[in-house]
Amino acid sequence: MNRYHVLTLFPEMIQNGLGTSITGRAIEKGAIGLEAVNIRDYAGNRYGKVDDYPYGGGAGMVMQAEPVYQAWKAVTEQIGRRARTIYVTPQGAVFTQAMAQELAKEEDLIFLCGHYEGVDERVLEEIVTDYVSIGDYVLTGGELPAMVMIDAISRMVPGVLSNETSAESESFQDGLLEYPQYSRPEEWHGRRVPEVLLSGHHARIEKWRLEQSVSRTRERRPDLYEAYQKEQESRFEIRFVNEGIRYRAKEGQTILEAEIAAGITPDAPCGGQGTCGKCQVAANGKSVLACQTKVEPGMRIDTGKKKRTRAQILASGHRREVPLAPGKLPRKVEHPLLAAVDVGSTT
Ligand code: 9D3
């Protein structure tokens, strides 16, 4: 459960925006909590005035320190401790998927939305822990940025997305853009669905999708493509001999991580902590624990696996069943360290 507290002059904007669709359902289900606090309620005067002229002159008005402080203090007392407080501002660090993942770990998050020319600096110094922007363009207020951030953060929280949709960073997996998608009919406006997708040949489909992801990234996001190329160059080949799989491993990766990324379901009930001993493999003929051993160029790995049909993958608290045949595994594994536990076998 994640609780978001938004300090704003337009609470209904936040409630309406996030009360709809997926985030709205998550709030109803109790997977996340949302509170929009009207700073004007803490004005301390009967007109609800919260702004004044800037010292030193200049255009516009400045949001005064005391109403912002009182609103923040009320929320902080209700939480029972100082929570991370994000001031959404064009002068902040640009919000990323990595930040969303990081912030999703917090129990409570307070967002402060500015209006007018800004907020009195002194209250920011006392309450703000993070300054965050959503990009280099000028908006009329901080409410939409706060909503954007809360949307991105909340979809990383377990139970917010449906079971079929997994909380991975779709557009940025492997640093590549997603491949194109097609649905019925097979022909529309004279345009046919690419033949390979109708072939049922799983391996060819995967290859085609990867090629599409790469070319699409090169055309639309040359910045991401360059980073992807750099990353690929630092990779080297290893082989899983009994599965007959070649895999381009990353420097620093453990054998267990490489197994998962290559679509092999490893036996590692302890989740890679090195305590269960079940992930033992032969690496270049030497018996090692896959979770404790780094990959090396040209490494030959024998996982020595017996035939099993199903396994459970426990990934960051999510439980789902996956077939063990490598070709039928989900293409993407969203968590590098997950434990596969065999079902119905002796342990
Ligand atoms: C016109 C006023 N500007 C003076 C040069 C300062 C200014 C204050 C407040 C500009 C925009 C805003 C309102 N925007 C936000 O509060 C905001 C924002 C944004 O405008 N772009 C990207 N990310 C963010 S996060 C908050």
mmCIF file of C-alpha atoms and ligand atoms in Angstrom:
data_model
loop_
_atom_site.group_PDB
_atom_site.id
_atom_site.type_symbol
_atom_site.label_atom_id
_atom_site.label_comp_id
_atom_site.label_asym_id
_atom_site.label_seq_id
_atom_site.Cartn_x
_atom_site.Cartn_y
_atom_site.Cartn_z
ATOM 1 C CA MET A 1 0.000 0.000 0.000
ATOM 2 C CA ASN A 2 1.219 3.438 -0.993
ATOM 3 C CA ARG A 3 -0.351 6.648 0.292
ATOM 4 C CA TYR A 4 -0.088 9.893 -1.671
ATOM 5 C CA HIS A 5 -0.817 13.240 -0.030
ATOM 6 C CA VAL A 6 -1.069 16.163 -2.439
ATOM 7 C CA LEU A 7 -0.859 19.734 -1.153
ATOM 8 C CA THR A 8 -2.577 21.939 -3.735
ATOM 9 C CA LEU A 9 -4.888 24.879 -4.377
ATOM 10 C CA PHE A 10 -6.921 22.646 -6.738
ATOM 11 C CA PRO A 11 -7.706 19.416 -4.864
ATOM 12 C CA GLU A 12 -10.638 18.538 -7.129
ATOM 13 C CA MET A 13 -8.256 18.472 -10.108
ATOM 14 C CA ILE A 14 -6.221 15.732 -8.376
ATOM 15 C CA GLN A 15 -9.299 13.791 -7.208
ATOM 16 C CA ASN A 16 -10.934 13.923 -10.636
ATOM 17 C CA GLY A 17 -7.759 13.108 -12.542
ATOM 18 C CA LEU A 18 -6.628 10.143 -10.447
ATOM 19 C CA GLY A 19 -10.116 9.011 -9.387
ATOM 20 C CA THR A 20 -10.729 7.681 -12.898
ATOM 21 C CA SER A 21 -9.577 4.545 -14.735
ATOM 22 C CA ILE A 22 -6.824 2.299 -13.341
ATOM 23 C CA THR A 23 -5.693 4.576 -10.510
ATOM 24 C CA GLY A 24 -9.361 5.147 -9.570
ATOM 25 C CA ARG A 25 -9.942 1.400 -9.311
ATOM 26 C CA ALA A 26 -6.732 0.997 -7.298
ATOM 27 C CA ILE A 27 -8.001 3.604 -4.818
ATOM 28 C CA GLU A 28 -11.397 1.846 -4.547
ATOM 29 C CA LYS A 29 -9.648 -1.489 -4.000
ATOM 30 C CA GLY A 30 -7.411 0.035 -1.327
ATOM 31 C CA ALA A 31 -4.199 -0.812 -3.212
ATOM 32 C CA ILE A 32 -3.190 2.866 -2.978
ATOM 33 C CA GLY A 33 -4.438 5.808 -0.945
ATOM 34 C CA LEU A 34 -4.942 9.347 -2.206
ATOM 35 C CA GLU A 35 -5.570 12.502 -0.203
ATOM 36 C CA ALA A 36 -5.746 15.960 -1.788
ATOM 37 C CA VAL A 37 -5.227 18.694 0.794
ATOM 38 C CA ASN A 38 -6.415 22.211 0.007
ATOM 39 C CA ILE A 39 -3.672 24.630 1.054
ATOM 40 C CA ARG A 40 -6.343 27.362 1.195
ATOM 41 C CA ASP A 41 -7.886 25.572 4.207
ATOM 42 C CA TYR A 42 -4.699 26.538 6.072
ATOM 43 C CA ALA A 43 -4.703 30.214 5.001
ATOM 44 C CA GLY A 44 -5.249 31.389 8.583
ATOM 45 C CA ASN A 45 -7.441 34.276 7.425
ATOM 46 C CA ARG A 46 -11.104 34.415 6.515
ATOM 47 C CA TYR A 47 -10.501 35.315 2.862
ATOM 48 C CA GLY A 48 -8.436 32.212 2.169
ATOM 49 C CA LYS A 49 -5.595 34.372 0.891
ATOM 50 C CA VAL A 50 -2.389 32.363 0.478
ATOM 51 C CA ASP A 51 -0.251 34.584 -1.811
ATOM 52 C CA ASP A 52 1.455 37.964 -1.662
ATOM 53 C CA TYR A 53 3.800 40.208 -3.644
ATOM 54 C CA PRO A 54 7.440 39.157 -4.104
ATOM 55 C CA TYR A 55 10.041 40.986 -2.042
ATOM 56 C CA GLY A 56 12.432 42.762 -4.399
ATOM 57 C CA GLY A 57 9.679 43.281 -6.932
ATOM 58 C CA GLY A 58 8.780 41.429 -10.101
ATOM 59 C CA ALA A 59 5.732 40.106 -11.862
ATOM 60 C CA GLY A 60 3.053 37.969 -10.225
ATOM 61 C CA MET A 61 2.537 36.597 -6.754
ATOM 62 C CA VAL A 62 4.359 34.210 -4.434
ATOM 63 C CA MET A 63 2.703 31.479 -2.369
ATOM 64 C CA GLN A 64 3.312 32.316 1.295
ATOM 65 C CA ALA A 65 5.250 30.032 3.612
ATOM 66 C CA GLU A 66 2.816 29.635 6.515
ATOM 67 C CA PRO A 67 -0.253 28.129 4.741
ATOM 68 C CA VAL A 68 2.013 25.623 2.945
ATOM 69 C CA TYR A 69 3.745 24.782 6.227
ATOM 70 C CA GLN A 70 0.486 24.301 8.146
ATOM 71 C CA ALA A 71 -0.953 22.041 5.427
ATOM 72 C CA TRP A 72 2.273 19.976 5.403
ATOM 73 C CA LYS A 73 2.357 19.838 9.237
ATOM 74 C CA ALA A 74 -1.241 18.574 9.396
ATOM 75 C CA VAL A 75 -0.418 15.770 6.932
ATOM 76 C CA THR A 76 2.854 14.953 8.728
ATOM 77 C CA GLU A 77 1.111 14.684 12.110
ATOM 78 C CA GLN A 78 -1.532 12.434 10.589
ATOM 79 C CA ILE A 79 1.191 10.165 9.111
ATOM 80 C CA GLY A 80 3.096 10.218 12.390
ATOM 81 C CA ARG A 81 6.558 10.900 10.943
ATOM 82 C CA ARG A 82 8.330 13.073 8.356
ATOM 83 C CA ALA A 83 7.566 11.539 4.957
ATOM 84 C CA ARG A 84 9.476 12.189 1.740
ATOM 85 C CA THR A 85 8.176 15.516 0.391
ATOM 86 C CA ILE A 86 8.391 16.204 -3.323
ATOM 87 C CA TYR A 87 8.114 19.747 -4.620
ATOM 88 C CA VAL A 88 6.989 19.535 -8.235
ATOM 89 C CA THR A 89 8.799 22.334 -10.005
ATOM 90 C CA PRO A 90 10.318 23.159 -13.399
ATOM 91 C CA GLN A 91 13.576 23.639 -11.429
ATOM 92 C CA GLY A 92 13.737 19.967 -10.423
ATOM 93 C CA ALA A 93 15.498 16.860 -11.680
ATOM 94 C CA VAL A 94 13.599 15.296 -14.583
ATOM 95 C CA PHE A 95 11.341 12.431 -13.477
ATOM 96 C CA THR A 96 12.312 8.977 -14.789
ATOM 97 C CA GLN A 97 11.092 5.380 -14.607
ATOM 98 C CA ALA A 98 13.948 4.659 -12.182
ATOM 99 C CA MET A 99 12.630 7.390 -9.854
ATOM 100 C CA ALA A 100 9.118 5.935 -10.114
ATOM 101 C CA GLN A 101 10.491 2.551 -9.059
ATOM 102 C CA GLU A 102 12.402 4.115 -6.184
ATOM 103 C CA LEU A 103 9.470 6.202 -4.924
ATOM 104 C CA ALA A 104 7.087 3.220 -5.114
ATOM 105 C CA LYS A 105 8.944 1.753 -2.102
ATOM 106 C CA GLU A 106 7.830 4.610 0.173
ATOM 107 C CA GLU A 107 4.815 4.096 2.422
ATOM 108 C CA ASP A 108 3.803 7.768 2.266
ATOM 109 C CA LEU A 109 4.683 10.483 -0.240
ATOM 110 C CA ILE A 110 3.797 14.154 0.058
ATOM 111 C CA PHE A 111 3.581 16.224 -3.146
ATOM 112 C CA LEU A 112 3.584 20.010 -3.068
ATOM 113 C CA CYS A 113 2.086 21.717 -6.113
ATOM 114 C CA GLY A 114 3.088 25.310 -6.607
ATOM 115 C CA HIS A 115 1.114 27.986 -8.350
ATOM 116 C CA TYR A 116 1.717 31.642 -9.151
ATOM 117 C CA GLU A 117 5.408 32.512 -9.575
ATOM 118 C CA GLY A 118 6.467 30.024 -6.937
ATOM 119 C CA VAL A 119 6.561 29.258 -3.231
ATOM 120 C CA ASP A 120 8.422 31.200 -0.522
ATOM 121 C CA GLU A 121 11.879 29.609 -0.449
ATOM 122 C CA ARG A 122 12.017 29.359 3.350
ATOM 123 C CA VAL A 123 9.235 26.789 3.666
ATOM 124 C CA LEU A 124 10.787 24.743 0.865
ATOM 125 C CA GLU A 125 14.051 24.624 2.829
ATOM 126 C CA GLU A 126 12.171 23.278 5.861
ATOM 127 C CA ILE A 127 9.936 20.626 4.318
ATOM 128 C CA VAL A 128 11.124 19.562 0.839
ATOM 129 C CA THR A 129 13.297 16.457 0.355
ATOM 130 C CA ASP A 130 13.117 16.175 -3.490
ATOM 131 C CA TYR A 131 12.745 18.703 -6.320
ATOM 132 C CA VAL A 132 11.229 17.029 -9.380
ATOM 133 C CA SER A 133 10.118 18.211 -12.840
ATOM 134 C CA ILE A 134 8.423 16.193 -15.605
ATOM 135 C CA GLY A 135 10.344 17.787 -18.461
ATOM 136 C CA ASP A 136 11.516 20.960 -20.112
ATOM 137 C CA TYR A 137 8.285 22.716 -21.048
ATOM 138 C CA VAL A 138 6.234 25.275 -19.157
ATOM 139 C CA LEU A 139 2.874 24.304 -17.648
ATOM 140 C CA THR A 140 0.395 26.429 -15.697
ATOM 141 C CA GLY A 141 0.757 24.550 -12.404
ATOM 142 C CA GLY A 142 2.166 21.539 -10.600
ATOM 143 C CA GLU A 143 -1.046 19.496 -10.460
ATOM 144 C CA LEU A 144 -0.635 17.693 -13.786
ATOM 145 C CA PRO A 145 3.025 16.858 -13.017
ATOM 146 C CA ALA A 146 2.011 15.479 -9.579
ATOM 147 C CA MET A 147 -0.665 13.355 -11.263
ATOM 148 C CA VAL A 148 1.798 12.126 -13.877
ATOM 149 C CA MET A 149 4.243 11.082 -11.155
ATOM 150 C CA ILE A 150 1.577 9.411 -8.998
ATOM 151 C CA ASP A 151 0.271 7.513 -12.042
ATOM 152 C CA ALA A 152 3.750 6.224 -12.886
ATOM 153 C CA ILE A 153 4.600 5.394 -9.257
ATOM 154 C CA SER A 154 1.319 3.657 -8.441
ATOM 155 C CA ARG A 155 1.517 1.247 -11.367
ATOM 156 C CA MET A 156 4.678 -0.134 -9.763
ATOM 157 C CA VAL A 157 2.694 -0.990 -6.615
ATOM 158 C CA PRO A 158 1.530 -4.631 -6.373
ATOM 159 C CA GLY A 159 -2.219 -4.969 -6.955
ATOM 160 C CA VAL A 160 -2.654 -1.770 -8.979
ATOM 161 C CA LEU A 161 -2.404 -3.389 -12.385
ATOM 162 C CA SER A 162 -4.449 -6.424 -13.390
ATOM 163 C CA ASN A 163 -2.724 -9.822 -13.328
ATOM 164 C CA GLU A 164 -2.221 -9.893 -17.098
ATOM 165 C CA THR A 165 -0.510 -6.510 -17.207
ATOM 166 C CA SER A 166 2.779 -6.704 -15.391
ATOM 167 C CA ALA A 167 4.431 -3.706 -13.793
ATOM 168 C CA GLU A 168 7.522 -3.493 -15.897
ATOM 169 C CA SER A 169 8.785 -0.463 -17.697
ATOM 170 C CA GLU A 170 7.364 -1.640 -21.029
ATOM 171 C CA SER A 171 8.802 1.076 -23.195
ATOM 172 C CA PHE A 172 12.226 0.803 -21.669
ATOM 173 C CA GLN A 173 12.871 -2.928 -21.217
ATOM 174 C CA ASP A 174 16.402 -3.691 -22.444
ATOM 175 C CA GLY A 175 16.503 0.006 -23.300
ATOM 176 C CA LEU A 176 14.489 -0.689 -26.456
ATOM 177 C CA LEU A 177 11.095 0.574 -27.590
ATOM 178 C CA GLU A 178 8.232 -1.897 -27.905
ATOM 179 C CA TYR A 179 7.594 -3.780 -31.144
ATOM 180 C CA PRO A 180 4.359 -3.063 -33.106
ATOM 181 C CA GLN A 181 1.126 -4.865 -32.154
ATOM 182 C CA TYR A 182 -1.696 -6.133 -34.401
ATOM 183 C CA SER A 183 -5.166 -7.540 -33.776
ATOM 184 C CA ARG A 184 -8.102 -8.649 -35.946
ATOM 185 C CA PRO A 185 -8.894 -8.318 -38.802
ATOM 186 C CA GLU A 186 -5.979 -9.826 -40.763
ATOM 187 C CA GLU A 187 -6.421 -7.123 -43.401
ATOM 188 C CA TRP A 188 -7.516 -3.540 -42.746
ATOM 189 C CA HIS A 189 -7.536 -0.712 -45.334
ATOM 190 C CA GLY A 190 -5.493 -3.012 -47.562
ATOM 191 C CA ARG A 191 -2.809 -3.447 -44.902
ATOM 192 C CA ARG A 192 -2.029 -7.014 -43.904
ATOM 193 C CA VAL A 193 -0.792 -8.222 -40.526
ATOM 194 C CA PRO A 194 2.888 -9.214 -40.974
ATOM 195 C CA GLU A 195 2.880 -12.832 -42.147
ATOM 196 C CA VAL A 196 5.338 -14.036 -39.465
ATOM 197 C CA LEU A 197 2.815 -13.242 -36.710
ATOM 198 C CA LEU A 198 0.291 -15.624 -38.279
ATOM 199 C CA SER A 199 2.860 -18.407 -38.657
ATOM 200 C CA GLY A 200 2.690 -19.679 -35.074
ATOM 201 C CA HIS A 201 6.460 -20.099 -35.202
ATOM 202 C CA HIS A 202 7.363 -18.782 -31.783
ATOM 203 C CA ALA A 203 11.134 -18.424 -32.244
ATOM 204 C CA ARG A 204 10.720 -16.543 -35.564
ATOM 205 C CA ILE A 205 8.129 -14.247 -34.006
ATOM 206 C CA GLU A 206 10.464 -13.382 -31.143
ATOM 207 C CA LYS A 207 13.306 -12.684 -33.579
ATOM 208 C CA TRP A 208 11.066 -10.445 -35.725
ATOM 209 C CA ARG A 209 9.840 -8.523 -32.675
ATOM 210 C CA LEU A 210 13.387 -7.892 -31.467
ATOM 211 C CA GLU A 211 14.382 -6.634 -34.953
ATOM 212 C CA GLN A 212 11.363 -4.324 -34.989
ATOM 213 C CA SER A 213 12.243 -3.017 -31.516
ATOM 214 C CA VAL A 214 15.804 -2.317 -32.600
ATOM 215 C CA SER A 215 14.934 -0.548 -35.889
ATOM 216 C CA ARG A 216 12.153 1.426 -34.257
ATOM 217 C CA THR A 217 14.513 2.558 -31.503
ATOM 218 C CA ARG A 218 17.171 3.552 -34.054
ATOM 219 C CA GLU A 219 14.657 5.683 -35.970
ATOM 220 C CA ARG A 220 12.636 7.232 -33.174
ATOM 221 C CA ARG A 221 15.044 7.349 -30.238
ATOM 222 C CA PRO A 222 18.632 7.599 -31.466
ATOM 223 C CA ASP A 223 19.676 8.453 -27.901
ATOM 224 C CA LEU A 224 18.341 5.140 -26.555
ATOM 225 C CA TYR A 225 19.737 3.258 -29.564
ATOM 226 C CA GLU A 226 23.236 4.528 -28.903
ATOM 227 C CA ALA A 227 23.040 3.404 -25.263
ATOM 228 C CA TYR A 228 21.664 0.008 -26.387
ATOM 229 C CA GLN A 229 24.541 -0.472 -28.853
ATOM 230 C CA LYS A 230 27.106 0.407 -26.194
ATOM 231 C CA GLU A 231 25.538 -2.100 -23.836
ATOM 232 C CA GLN A 232 25.522 -4.856 -26.487
ATOM 233 C CA GLU A 233 29.198 -4.276 -27.268
ATOM 234 C CA SER A 234 30.111 -4.984 -23.642
ATOM 235 C CA ARG A 235 28.333 -8.368 -23.842
ATOM 236 C CA PHE A 236 29.880 -11.735 -24.601
ATOM 237 C CA GLU A 237 28.586 -15.173 -25.487
ATOM 238 C CA ILE A 238 28.064 -18.014 -23.056
ATOM 239 C CA ARG A 239 26.437 -21.404 -23.711
ATOM 240 C CA PHE A 240 23.960 -23.486 -21.773
ATOM 241 C CA VAL A 241 25.068 -26.808 -23.188
ATOM 242 C CA ASN A 242 22.256 -29.141 -22.182
ATOM 243 C CA GLU A 243 19.541 -26.654 -23.217
ATOM 244 C CA GLY A 244 21.395 -25.908 -26.456
ATOM 245 C CA ILE A 245 21.051 -22.165 -25.811
ATOM 246 C CA ARG A 246 23.575 -19.435 -26.654
ATOM 247 C CA TYR A 247 23.170 -16.249 -24.669
ATOM 248 C CA ARG A 248 24.870 -12.861 -24.783
ATOM 249 C CA ALA A 249 25.663 -12.250 -21.134
ATOM 250 C CA LYS A 250 26.364 -8.964 -19.426
ATOM 251 C CA GLU A 251 29.586 -8.344 -17.603
ATOM 252 C CA GLY A 252 29.004 -8.733 -13.881
ATOM 253 C CA GLN A 253 25.885 -10.877 -14.305
ATOM 254 C CA THR A 254 25.623 -14.017 -12.170
ATOM 255 C CA ILE A 255 24.960 -17.336 -13.894
ATOM 256 C CA LEU A 256 21.544 -17.366 -12.204
ATOM 257 C CA GLU A 257 20.659 -13.958 -13.692
ATOM 258 C CA ALA A 258 21.872 -15.120 -17.107
ATOM 259 C CA GLU A 259 19.731 -18.265 -16.838
ATOM 260 C CA ILE A 260 16.630 -16.186 -16.102
ATOM 261 C CA ALA A 261 17.384 -13.709 -18.899
ATOM 262 C CA ALA A 262 18.011 -16.573 -21.346
ATOM 263 C CA GLY A 263 14.596 -18.030 -20.574
ATOM 264 C CA ILE A 264 15.784 -20.956 -18.488
ATOM 265 C CA THR A 265 13.824 -21.373 -15.273
ATOM 266 C CA PRO A 266 16.398 -21.948 -12.562
ATOM 267 C CA ASP A 267 15.849 -23.869 -9.361
ATOM 268 C CA ALA A 268 16.586 -21.305 -6.663
ATOM 269 C CA PRO A 269 14.024 -21.302 -3.871
ATOM 270 C CA CYS A 270 16.191 -19.059 -1.690
ATOM 271 C CA GLY A 271 15.992 -16.309 -4.311
ATOM 272 C CA GLY A 272 19.699 -16.183 -5.058
ATOM 273 C CA GLN A 273 20.880 -15.778 -1.488
ATOM 274 C CA GLY A 274 23.176 -18.771 -1.707
ATOM 275 C CA THR A 275 21.522 -20.615 1.165
ATOM 276 C CA CYS A 276 19.563 -23.398 -0.544
ATOM 277 C CA GLY A 277 22.261 -24.822 -2.803
ATOM 278 C CA LYS A 278 19.694 -25.804 -5.419
ATOM 279 C CA CYS A 279 21.041 -23.625 -8.238
ATOM 280 C CA GLN A 280 24.216 -25.673 -8.512
ATOM 281 C CA VAL A 281 25.519 -25.963 -12.089
ATOM 282 C CA ALA A 282 28.690 -27.045 -13.846
ATOM 283 C CA ALA A 283 30.530 -23.996 -15.211
ATOM 284 C CA ASN A 284 33.413 -25.004 -17.505
ATOM 285 C CA GLY A 285 33.269 -28.411 -15.812
ATOM 286 C CA LYS A 286 33.503 -27.031 -12.292
ATOM 287 C CA SER A 287 30.612 -27.363 -9.868
ATOM 288 C CA VAL A 288 29.436 -23.929 -8.606
ATOM 289 C CA LEU A 289 26.355 -22.155 -7.256
ATOM 290 C CA ALA A 290 24.797 -20.198 -10.137
ATOM 291 C CA CYS A 291 23.678 -17.384 -7.840
ATOM 292 C CA GLN A 292 27.178 -16.863 -6.418
ATOM 293 C CA THR A 293 29.183 -17.101 -9.645
ATOM 294 C CA LYS A 294 29.774 -14.410 -12.248
ATOM 295 C CA VAL A 295 29.564 -15.217 -15.972
ATOM 296 C CA GLU A 296 32.796 -15.251 -17.981
ATOM 297 C CA PRO A 297 33.389 -14.943 -21.746
ATOM 298 C CA GLY A 298 32.932 -18.281 -23.514
ATOM 299 C CA MET A 299 31.629 -20.002 -20.408
ATOM 300 C CA ARG A 300 29.999 -23.400 -20.932
ATOM 301 C CA ILE A 301 27.302 -24.075 -18.385
ATOM 302 C CA ASP A 302 25.602 -27.387 -17.714
ATOM 303 C CA THR A 303 22.460 -26.828 -15.670
ATOM 304 C CA GLY A 304 21.962 -30.591 -15.444
ATOM 305 C CA LYS A 305 18.241 -30.145 -15.151
ATOM 306 C CA LYS A 306 15.797 -33.001 -14.859
ATOM 307 C CA LYS A 307 12.591 -32.723 -16.904
ATOM 308 C CA ARG A 308 9.842 -30.891 -15.054
ATOM 309 C CA THR A 309 6.694 -29.422 -16.488
ATOM 310 C CA ARG A 310 5.725 -26.444 -14.351
ATOM 311 C CA ALA A 311 7.321 -24.107 -11.883
ATOM 312 C CA GLN A 312 6.248 -21.174 -9.823
ATOM 313 C CA ILE A 313 8.126 -17.985 -10.131
ATOM 314 C CA LEU A 314 8.056 -15.735 -7.142
ATOM 315 C CA ALA A 315 8.984 -12.280 -8.234
ATOM 316 C CA SER A 316 8.840 -9.336 -5.831
ATOM 317 C CA GLY A 317 5.855 -10.764 -4.027
ATOM 318 C CA HIS A 318 3.951 -11.735 -7.191
ATOM 319 C CA ARG A 319 3.116 -15.335 -7.748
ATOM 320 C CA ARG A 320 2.451 -16.770 -11.157
ATOM 321 C CA GLU A 321 2.775 -20.079 -12.873
ATOM 322 C CA VAL A 322 4.889 -20.399 -15.966
ATOM 323 C CA PRO A 323 5.469 -23.330 -18.265
ATOM 324 C CA LEU A 324 9.045 -24.558 -18.148
ATOM 325 C CA ALA A 325 9.645 -25.069 -21.868
ATOM 326 C CA PRO A 326 12.096 -22.276 -22.793
ATOM 327 C CA GLY A 327 10.187 -21.362 -25.936
ATOM 328 C CA LYS A 328 6.998 -20.797 -23.977
ATOM 329 C CA LEU A 329 8.447 -18.573 -21.272
ATOM 330 C CA PRO A 330 7.316 -14.967 -21.123
ATOM 331 C CA ARG A 331 9.701 -12.895 -23.245
ATOM 332 C CA LYS A 332 10.497 -10.499 -20.479
ATOM 333 C CA VAL A 333 11.371 -11.099 -16.874
ATOM 334 C CA GLU A 334 10.713 -7.952 -14.933
ATOM 335 C CA HIS A 335 12.796 -8.706 -11.861
ATOM 336 C CA PRO A 336 16.419 -9.795 -12.077
ATOM 337 C CA LEU A 337 16.354 -11.736 -8.836
ATOM 338 C CA LEU A 338 13.480 -14.119 -8.736
ATOM 339 C CA ALA A 339 13.195 -17.545 -7.235
ATOM 340 C CA ALA A 340 11.742 -20.497 -9.056
ATOM 341 C CA VAL A 341 10.215 -23.107 -6.816
ATOM 342 C CA ASP A 342 9.191 -26.455 -8.191
ATOM 343 C CA VAL A 343 5.694 -27.588 -7.491
ATOM 344 C CA GLY A 344 4.750 -31.053 -6.374
ATOM 345 C CA SER A 345 8.247 -32.463 -6.338
ATOM 346 C CA THR A 346 10.206 -33.599 -3.349
ATOM 347 C CA THR A 347 12.424 -31.000 -1.716
HETATM 348 C C1 9D3 B 1 5.718 31.778 -15.748
HETATM 349 C C2 9D3 B 1 6.304 31.545 -14.406
HETATM 350 N N1 9D3 B 1 7.673 31.014 -14.494
HETATM 351 C C3 9D3 B 1 8.638 32.100 -14.316
HETATM 352 C C4 9D3 B 1 9.612 32.111 -15.427
HETATM 353 C C5 9D3 B 1 7.903 30.060 -13.425
HETATM 354 C C6 9D3 B 1 6.932 28.954 -13.420
HETATM 355 C C7 9D3 B 1 6.260 28.657 -12.248
HETATM 356 C C8 9D3 B 1 5.339 27.636 -12.213
HETATM 357 C C9 9D3 B 1 6.677 28.213 -14.549
HETATM 358 C C10 9D3 B 1 5.750 27.166 -14.506
HETATM 359 C C11 9D3 B 1 5.091 26.905 -13.357
HETATM 360 C C12 9D3 B 1 4.095 25.805 -13.311
HETATM 361 N N2 9D3 B 1 4.728 24.519 -13.524
HETATM 362 C C13 9D3 B 1 4.961 23.669 -12.541
HETATM 363 O O1 9D3 B 1 4.637 23.948 -11.416
HETATM 364 C C14 9D3 B 1 5.667 22.454 -12.860
HETATM 365 C C15 9D3 B 1 6.247 21.957 -14.064
HETATM 366 C C16 9D3 B 1 6.336 22.513 -15.382
HETATM 367 O O2 9D3 B 1 5.871 23.608 -15.706
HETATM 368 N N3 9D3 B 1 6.977 21.787 -16.331
HETATM 369 C C17 9D3 B 1 7.521 20.571 -16.080
HETATM 370 N N4 9D3 B 1 7.476 20.022 -14.893
HETATM 371 C C18 9D3 B 1 6.841 20.731 -13.899
HETATM 372 S S1 9D3 B 1 6.687 20.202 -12.324
HETATM 373 C C19 9D3 B 1 5.858 21.536 -11.850
#
